[in-house]
Amino acid sequence: NGELVATVDCGHRWAIDRVALSDDGRLVAAPADTGLGIWMVENPAAMTKLETNDTSVFRFVPGGDRIATAGAEVEHVVGGKGR
């Protein structure tokens, strides 16, 4: 419906060209100042950072409790229930 649901601070002032929203709509991820930032839509002030030099590709894994990243240097899959 076009309603603004959250505003997040990525830690820098340049344009963000990609974001990912978890399937359940609870989490959003975007490049941040030192890697990848992951925010809760309900509380965007609380951020988790995944330190990485390359955030070329990132996507929430179906189910929304993990995120996968890939780039020239590294690949990660982080998260999961109870982590």
Backbone as XML, in Angstrom:
<?xml version="1.0"?>
<chain id="A" units="angstrom">
  <residue number="1" name="ASN">
    <atom name="N" x="0.803" y="-1.197" z="0.000"/>
    <atom name="CA" x="0.000" y="0.000" z="0.000"/>
    <atom name="C" x="0.848" y="1.265" z="0.000"/>
  </residue>
  <residue number="2" name="GLY">
    <atom name="N" x="2.170" y="1.125" z="-0.035"/>
    <atom name="CA" x="3.057" y="2.275" z="-0.107"/>
    <atom name="C" x="3.314" y="2.963" z="1.216"/>
  </residue>
  <residue number="3" name="GLU">
    <atom name="N" x="2.885" y="2.376" z="2.332"/>
    <atom name="CA" x="3.058" y="2.977" z="3.646"/>
    <atom name="C" x="4.493" y="2.767" z="4.139"/>
  </residue>
  <residue number="4" name="LEU">
    <atom name="N" x="5.125" y="3.820" z="4.666"/>
    <atom name="CA" x="6.453" y="3.734" z="5.258"/>
    <atom name="C" x="6.352" y="2.942" z="6.554"/>
  </residue>
  <residue number="5" name="VAL">
    <atom name="N" x="7.142" y="1.860" z="6.670"/>
    <atom name="CA" x="7.076" y="1.035" z="7.875"/>
    <atom name="C" x="8.326" y="1.155" z="8.737"/>
  </residue>
  <residue number="6" name="ALA">
    <atom name="N" x="9.450" y="1.616" z="8.169"/>
    <atom name="CA" x="10.670" y="1.763" z="8.961"/>
    <atom name="C" x="11.667" y="2.633" z="8.205"/>
  </residue>
  <residue number="7" name="THR">
    <atom name="N" x="12.529" y="3.287" z="8.968"/>
    <atom name="CA" x="13.666" y="4.013" z="8.430"/>
    <atom name="C" x="14.887" y="3.509" z="9.178"/>
  </residue>
  <residue number="8" name="VAL">
    <atom name="N" x="15.929" y="3.132" z="8.449"/>
    <atom name="CA" x="17.133" y="2.615" z="9.097"/>
    <atom name="C" x="18.325" y="3.506" z="8.761"/>
  </residue>
  <residue number="9" name="ASP">
    <atom name="N" x="19.282" y="3.558" z="9.678"/>
    <atom name="CA" x="20.510" y="4.327" z="9.480"/>
    <atom name="C" x="21.628" y="3.349" z="9.145"/>
  </residue>
  <residue number="10" name="CYS">
    <atom name="N" x="22.128" y="3.395" z="7.924"/>
    <atom name="CA" x="23.168" y="2.478" z="7.459"/>
    <atom name="C" x="24.566" y="2.907" z="7.879"/>
  </residue>
  <residue number="11" name="GLY">
    <atom name="N" x="24.702" y="4.080" z="8.470"/>
    <atom name="CA" x="25.995" y="4.534" z="8.941"/>
    <atom name="C" x="26.803" y="5.300" z="7.911"/>
  </residue>
  <residue number="12" name="HIS">
    <atom name="N" x="26.235" y="5.561" z="6.767"/>
    <atom name="CA" x="26.902" y="6.364" z="5.748"/>
    <atom name="C" x="25.872" y="7.211" z="5.039"/>
  </residue>
  <residue number="13" name="ARG">
    <atom name="N" x="26.324" y="8.112" z="4.198"/>
    <atom name="CA" x="25.414" y="9.060" z="3.558"/>
    <atom name="C" x="25.401" y="8.945" z="2.048"/>
  </residue>
  <residue number="14" name="TRP">
    <atom name="N" x="25.660" y="7.775" z="1.484"/>
    <atom name="CA" x="25.539" y="7.614" z="0.039"/>
    <atom name="C" x="24.331" y="6.742" z="-0.262"/>
  </residue>
  <residue number="15" name="ALA">
    <atom name="N" x="23.936" y="6.739" z="-1.491"/>
    <atom name="CA" x="22.722" y="6.025" z="-1.900"/>
    <atom name="C" x="22.862" y="4.523" z="-1.661"/>
  </residue>
  <residue number="16" name="ILE">
    <atom name="N" x="21.772" y="3.917" z="-1.233"/>
    <atom name="CA" x="21.700" y="2.462" z="-1.066"/>
    <atom name="C" x="21.048" y="1.920" z="-2.327"/>
  </residue>
  <residue number="17" name="ASP">
    <atom name="N" x="21.737" y="1.012" z="-3.012"/>
    <atom name="CA" x="21.199" y="0.504" z="-4.275"/>
    <atom name="C" x="20.575" y="-0.876" z="-4.168"/>
  </residue>
  <residue number="18" name="ARG">
    <atom name="N" x="20.577" y="-1.460" z="-2.974"/>
    <atom name="CA" x="19.929" y="-2.762" z="-2.807"/>
    <atom name="C" x="19.609" y="-3.011" z="-1.336"/>
  </residue>
  <residue number="19" name="VAL">
    <atom name="N" x="18.496" y="-3.632" z="-1.103"/>
    <atom name="CA" x="18.073" y="-4.062" z="0.228"/>
    <atom name="C" x="17.421" y="-5.425" z="0.088"/>
  </residue>
  <residue number="20" name="ALA">
    <atom name="N" x="17.306" y="-6.137" z="1.198"/>
    <atom name="CA" x="16.591" y="-7.412" z="1.212"/>
    <atom name="C" x="15.622" y="-7.388" z="2.387"/>
  </residue>
  <residue number="21" name="LEU">
    <atom name="N" x="14.436" y="-7.880" z="2.170"/>
    <atom name="CA" x="13.410" y="-7.992" z="3.205"/>
    <atom name="C" x="13.133" y="-9.465" z="3.422"/>
  </residue>
  <residue number="22" name="SER">
    <atom name="N" x="13.123" y="-9.884" z="4.679"/>
    <atom name="CA" x="12.850" y="-11.295" z="4.966"/>
    <atom name="C" x="11.427" y="-11.651" z="4.543"/>
  </residue>
  <residue number="23" name="ASP">
    <atom name="N" x="11.211" y="-12.935" z="4.278"/>
    <atom name="CA" x="9.898" y="-13.404" z="3.816"/>
    <atom name="C" x="8.765" y="-12.991" z="4.746"/>
  </residue>
  <residue number="24" name="ASP">
    <atom name="N" x="9.030" y="-12.992" z="6.052"/>
    <atom name="CA" x="7.975" y="-12.655" z="7.014"/>
    <atom name="C" x="7.874" y="-11.149" z="7.270"/>
  </residue>
  <residue number="25" name="GLY">
    <atom name="N" x="8.748" y="-10.355" z="6.641"/>
    <atom name="CA" x="8.690" y="-8.908" z="6.766"/>
    <atom name="C" x="9.223" y="-8.361" z="8.068"/>
  </residue>
  <residue number="26" name="ARG">
    <atom name="N" x="9.850" y="-9.195" z="8.887"/>
    <atom name="CA" x="10.363" y="-8.738" z="10.183"/>
    <atom name="C" x="11.745" y="-8.120" z="10.102"/>
  </residue>
  <residue number="27" name="LEU">
    <atom name="N" x="12.570" y="-8.525" z="9.123"/>
    <atom name="CA" x="13.952" y="-8.084" z="9.034"/>
    <atom name="C" x="14.242" y="-7.439" z="7.689"/>
  </residue>
  <residue number="28" name="VAL">
    <atom name="N" x="15.141" y="-6.465" z="7.704"/>
    <atom name="CA" x="15.612" y="-5.834" z="6.478"/>
    <atom name="C" x="17.132" y="-5.780" z="6.545"/>
  </residue>
  <residue number="29" name="ALA">
    <atom name="N" x="17.786" y="-5.999" z="5.417"/>
    <atom name="CA" x="19.243" y="-5.959" z="5.337"/>
    <atom name="C" x="19.662" y="-5.002" z="4.238"/>
  </residue>
  <residue number="30" name="ALA">
    <atom name="N" x="20.798" y="-4.326" z="4.461"/>
    <atom name="CA" x="21.343" y="-3.391" z="3.476"/>
    <atom name="C" x="22.825" y="-3.199" z="3.759"/>
  </residue>
  <residue number="31" name="PRO">
    <atom name="N" x="23.591" y="-2.784" z="2.744"/>
    <atom name="CA" x="25.000" y="-2.472" z="3.004"/>
    <atom name="C" x="25.094" y="-1.380" z="4.075"/>
  </residue>
  <residue number="32" name="ALA">
    <atom name="N" x="26.010" y="-1.574" z="5.004"/>
    <atom name="CA" x="26.230" y="-0.611" z="6.081"/>
    <atom name="C" x="27.682" y="-0.141" z="6.024"/>
  </residue>
  <residue number="33" name="ASP">
    <atom name="N" x="28.069" y="0.701" z="6.968"/>
    <atom name="CA" x="29.397" y="1.305" z="6.920"/>
    <atom name="C" x="30.538" y="0.295" z="6.954"/>
  </residue>
  <residue number="34" name="THR">
    <atom name="N" x="30.393" y="-0.824" z="7.622"/>
    <atom name="CA" x="31.482" y="-1.807" z="7.711"/>
    <atom name="C" x="31.047" y="-3.206" z="7.297"/>
  </residue>
  <residue number="35" name="GLY">
    <atom name="N" x="30.094" y="-3.303" z="6.424"/>
    <atom name="CA" x="29.643" y="-4.622" z="5.988"/>
    <atom name="C" x="28.162" y="-4.621" z="5.684"/>
  </residue>
  <residue number="36" name="LEU">
    <atom name="N" x="27.472" y="-5.575" z="6.264"/>
    <atom name="CA" x="26.041" y="-5.724" z="6.033"/>
    <atom name="C" x="25.305" y="-5.464" z="7.335"/>
  </residue>
  <residue number="37" name="GLY">
    <atom name="N" x="24.306" y="-4.595" z="7.280"/>
    <atom name="CA" x="23.484" y="-4.322" z="8.451"/>
    <atom name="C" x="22.174" y="-5.075" z="8.345"/>
  </residue>
  <residue number="38" name="ILE">
    <atom name="N" x="21.700" y="-5.574" z="9.481"/>
    <atom name="CA" x="20.425" y="-6.281" z="9.547"/>
    <atom name="C" x="19.615" y="-5.632" z="10.664"/>
  </residue>
  <residue number="39" name="TRP">
    <atom name="N" x="18.429" y="-5.168" z="10.321"/>
    <atom name="CA" x="17.579" y="-4.470" z="11.268"/>
    <atom name="C" x="16.247" y="-5.174" z="11.422"/>
  </residue>
  <residue number="40" name="MET">
    <atom name="N" x="15.653" y="-5.056" z="12.625"/>
    <atom name="CA" x="14.281" y="-5.489" z="12.853"/>
    <atom name="C" x="13.380" y="-4.338" z="12.417"/>
  </residue>
  <residue number="41" name="VAL">
    <atom name="N" x="12.407" y="-4.597" z="11.584"/>
    <atom name="CA" x="11.510" y="-3.551" z="11.102"/>
    <atom name="C" x="10.786" y="-2.889" z="12.273"/>
  </residue>
  <residue number="42" name="GLU">
    <atom name="N" x="10.405" y="-3.667" z="13.301"/>
    <atom name="CA" x="9.690" y="-3.117" z="14.453"/>
    <atom name="C" x="10.566" y="-2.206" z="15.301"/>
  </residue>
  <residue number="43" name="ASN">
    <atom name="N" x="11.898" y="-2.436" z="15.288"/>
    <atom name="CA" x="12.824" y="-1.652" z="16.103"/>
    <atom name="C" x="14.083" y="-1.375" z="15.291"/>
  </residue>
  <residue number="44" name="PRO">
    <atom name="N" x="14.021" y="-0.451" z="14.317"/>
    <atom name="CA" x="15.150" y="-0.239" z="13.422"/>
    <atom name="C" x="16.387" y="0.340" z="14.099"/>
  </residue>
  <residue number="45" name="ALA">
    <atom name="N" x="16.282" y="0.797" z="15.348"/>
    <atom name="CA" x="17.460" y="1.298" z="16.050"/>
    <atom name="C" x="18.395" y="0.150" z="16.440"/>
  </residue>
  <residue number="46" name="ALA">
    <atom name="N" x="17.873" y="-1.044" z="16.587"/>
    <atom name="CA" x="18.683" y="-2.211" z="16.957"/>
    <atom name="C" x="19.212" y="-2.862" z="15.689"/>
  </residue>
  <residue number="47" name="MET">
    <atom name="N" x="20.529" y="-2.795" z="15.492"/>
    <atom name="CA" x="21.130" y="-3.333" z="14.272"/>
    <atom name="C" x="22.127" y="-4.422" z="14.624"/>
  </residue>
  <residue number="48" name="THR">
    <atom name="N" x="22.149" y="-5.447" z="13.796"/>
    <atom name="CA" x="23.187" y="-6.466" z="13.837"/>
    <atom name="C" x="24.075" y="-6.233" z="12.630"/>
  </residue>
  <residue number="49" name="LYS">
    <atom name="N" x="25.390" y="-6.290" z="12.827"/>
    <atom name="CA" x="26.312" y="-6.086" z="11.716"/>
    <atom name="C" x="27.032" y="-7.383" z="11.390"/>
  </residue>
  <residue number="50" name="LEU">
    <atom name="N" x="27.119" y="-7.661" z="10.118"/>
    <atom name="CA" x="27.941" y="-8.755" z="9.620"/>
    <atom name="C" x="29.138" y="-8.089" z="8.964"/>
  </residue>
  <residue number="51" name="GLU">
    <atom name="N" x="30.292" y="-8.182" z="9.605"/>
    <atom name="CA" x="31.503" y="-7.533" z="9.097"/>
    <atom name="C" x="31.987" y="-8.280" z="7.860"/>
  </residue>
  <residue number="52" name="THR">
    <atom name="N" x="32.038" y="-7.584" z="6.744"/>
    <atom name="CA" x="32.512" y="-8.154" z="5.491"/>
    <atom name="C" x="32.987" y="-7.024" z="4.594"/>
  </residue>
  <residue number="53" name="ASN">
    <atom name="N" x="33.938" y="-7.313" z="3.741"/>
    <atom name="CA" x="34.452" y="-6.306" z="2.811"/>
    <atom name="C" x="33.650" y="-6.231" z="1.528"/>
  </residue>
  <residue number="54" name="ASP">
    <atom name="N" x="32.776" y="-7.209" z="1.316"/>
    <atom name="CA" x="32.065" y="-7.277" z="0.038"/>
    <atom name="C" x="30.625" y="-7.697" z="0.285"/>
  </residue>
  <residue number="55" name="THR">
    <atom name="N" x="29.695" y="-6.831" z="-0.060"/>
    <atom name="CA" x="28.271" y="-7.148" z="0.078"/>
    <atom name="C" x="27.613" y="-7.158" z="-1.290"/>
  </residue>
  <residue number="56" name="SER">
    <atom name="N" x="28.308" y="-7.744" z="-2.260"/>
    <atom name="CA" x="27.802" y="-7.765" z="-3.629"/>
    <atom name="C" x="26.426" y="-8.404" z="-3.731"/>
  </residue>
  <residue number="57" name="VAL">
    <atom name="N" x="26.262" y="-9.525" z="-3.058"/>
    <atom name="CA" x="24.998" y="-10.266" z="-3.111"/>
    <atom name="C" x="24.626" y="-10.667" z="-1.697"/>
  </residue>
  <residue number="58" name="PHE">
    <atom name="N" x="23.380" y="-10.433" z="-1.329"/>
    <atom name="CA" x="22.878" y="-10.918" z="-0.040"/>
    <atom name="C" x="21.386" y="-11.173" z="-0.172"/>
  </residue>
  <residue number="59" name="ARG">
    <atom name="N" x="20.931" y="-12.191" z="0.536"/>
    <atom name="CA" x="19.526" y="-12.573" z="0.449"/>
    <atom name="C" x="19.145" y="-13.366" z="1.684"/>
  </residue>
  <residue number="60" name="PHE">
    <atom name="N" x="17.959" y="-13.110" z="2.204"/>
    <atom name="CA" x="17.452" y="-13.931" z="3.286"/>
    <atom name="C" x="17.098" y="-15.302" z="2.739"/>
  </residue>
  <residue number="61" name="VAL">
    <atom name="N" x="17.477" y="-16.327" z="3.474"/>
    <atom name="CA" x="17.131" y="-17.695" z="3.117"/>
    <atom name="C" x="15.647" y="-17.871" z="3.418"/>
  </residue>
  <residue number="62" name="PRO">
    <atom name="N" x="14.893" y="-18.608" z="2.573"/>
    <atom name="CA" x="13.469" y="-18.811" z="2.856"/>
    <atom name="C" x="13.257" y="-19.254" z="4.306"/>
  </residue>
  <residue number="63" name="GLY">
    <atom name="N" x="12.294" y="-18.661" z="4.945"/>
    <atom name="CA" x="12.042" y="-18.880" z="6.363"/>
    <atom name="C" x="12.410" y="-17.644" z="7.164"/>
  </residue>
  <residue number="64" name="GLY">
    <atom name="N" x="13.341" y="-16.827" z="6.631"/>
    <atom name="CA" x="13.652" y="-15.535" z="7.207"/>
    <atom name="C" x="14.572" y="-15.517" z="8.408"/>
  </residue>
  <residue number="65" name="ASP">
    <atom name="N" x="15.067" y="-16.682" z="8.858"/>
    <atom name="CA" x="15.902" y="-16.674" z="10.054"/>
    <atom name="C" x="17.390" y="-16.749" z="9.739"/>
  </residue>
  <residue number="66" name="ARG">
    <atom name="N" x="17.755" y="-16.764" z="8.452"/>
    <atom name="CA" x="19.165" y="-16.776" z="8.045"/>
    <atom name="C" x="19.339" y="-15.867" z="6.841"/>
  </residue>
  <residue number="67" name="ILE">
    <atom name="N" x="20.574" y="-15.381" z="6.689"/>
    <atom name="CA" x="20.891" y="-14.558" z="5.523"/>
    <atom name="C" x="22.170" y="-15.100" z="4.908"/>
  </residue>
  <residue number="68" name="ALA">
    <atom name="N" x="22.204" y="-15.123" z="3.605"/>
    <atom name="CA" x="23.392" y="-15.573" z="2.877"/>
    <atom name="C" x="23.993" y="-14.383" z="2.150"/>
  </residue>
  <residue number="69" name="THR">
    <atom name="N" x="25.324" y="-14.298" z="2.163"/>
    <atom name="CA" x="26.022" y="-13.251" z="1.424"/>
    <atom name="C" x="27.090" y="-13.901" z="0.556"/>
  </residue>
  <residue number="70" name="ALA">
    <atom name="N" x="27.413" y="-13.247" z="-0.518"/>
    <atom name="CA" x="28.494" y="-13.725" z="-1.385"/>
    <atom name="C" x="29.150" y="-12.521" z="-2.029"/>
  </residue>
  <residue number="71" name="GLY">
    <atom name="N" x="30.436" y="-12.637" z="-2.234"/>
    <atom name="CA" x="31.184" y="-11.582" z="-2.881"/>
    <atom name="C" x="32.492" y="-12.150" z="-3.400"/>
  </residue>
  <residue number="72" name="ALA">
    <atom name="N" x="33.372" y="-11.295" z="-3.792"/>
    <atom name="CA" x="34.649" y="-11.726" z="-4.358"/>
    <atom name="C" x="35.527" y="-12.423" z="-3.331"/>
  </residue>
  <residue number="73" name="GLU">
    <atom name="N" x="35.387" y="-12.081" z="-2.056"/>
    <atom name="CA" x="36.294" y="-12.587" z="-1.043"/>
    <atom name="C" x="35.709" y="-13.649" z="-0.127"/>
  </residue>
  <residue number="74" name="VAL">
    <atom name="N" x="34.423" y="-13.629" z="0.132"/>
    <atom name="CA" x="33.894" y="-14.448" z="1.221"/>
    <atom name="C" x="32.443" y="-14.812" z="0.972"/>
  </residue>
  <residue number="75" name="GLU">
    <atom name="N" x="32.027" y="-15.901" z="1.557"/>
    <atom name="CA" x="30.626" y="-16.288" z="1.568"/>
    <atom name="C" x="30.237" y="-16.568" z="3.011"/>
  </residue>
  <residue number="76" name="HIS">
    <atom name="N" x="29.037" y="-16.179" z="3.403"/>
    <atom name="CA" x="28.539" y="-16.411" z="4.755"/>
    <atom name="C" x="27.110" y="-16.933" z="4.677"/>
  </residue>
  <residue number="77" name="VAL">
    <atom name="N" x="26.755" y="-17.731" z="5.634"/>
    <atom name="CA" x="25.352" y="-17.992" z="5.941"/>
    <atom name="C" x="25.286" y="-17.849" z="7.439"/>
  </residue>
  <residue number="78" name="VAL">
    <atom name="N" x="24.509" y="-16.897" z="7.922"/>
    <atom name="CA" x="24.446" y="-16.636" z="9.356"/>
    <atom name="C" x="23.007" y="-16.663" z="9.824"/>
  </residue>
  <residue number="79" name="GLY">
    <atom name="N" x="22.851" y="-16.882" z="11.119"/>
    <atom name="CA" x="21.526" y="-16.854" z="11.726"/>
    <atom name="C" x="21.060" y="-18.247" z="12.043"/>
  </residue>
  <residue number="80" name="GLY">
    <atom name="N" x="19.774" y="-18.384" z="12.089"/>
    <atom name="CA" x="19.173" y="-19.655" z="12.430"/>
    <atom name="C" x="18.521" y="-19.585" z="13.778"/>
  </residue>
  <residue number="81" name="LYS">
    <atom name="N" x="17.635" y="-20.483" z="14.027"/>
    <atom name="CA" x="16.911" y="-20.506" z="15.289"/>
    <atom name="C" x="17.872" y="-20.769" z="16.420"/>
  </residue>
  <residue number="82" name="GLY">
    <atom name="N" x="17.700" y="-19.984" z="17.503"/>
    <atom name="CA" x="18.521" y="-20.147" z="18.686"/>
    <atom name="C" x="19.931" y="-19.607" z="18.547"/>
  </residue>
  <residue number="83" name="ARG">
    <atom name="N" x="20.199" y="-18.825" z="17.501"/>
    <atom name="CA" x="21.545" y="-18.259" z="17.345"/>
    <atom name="C" x="21.531" y="-16.772" z="17.501"/>
  </residue>
</chain>
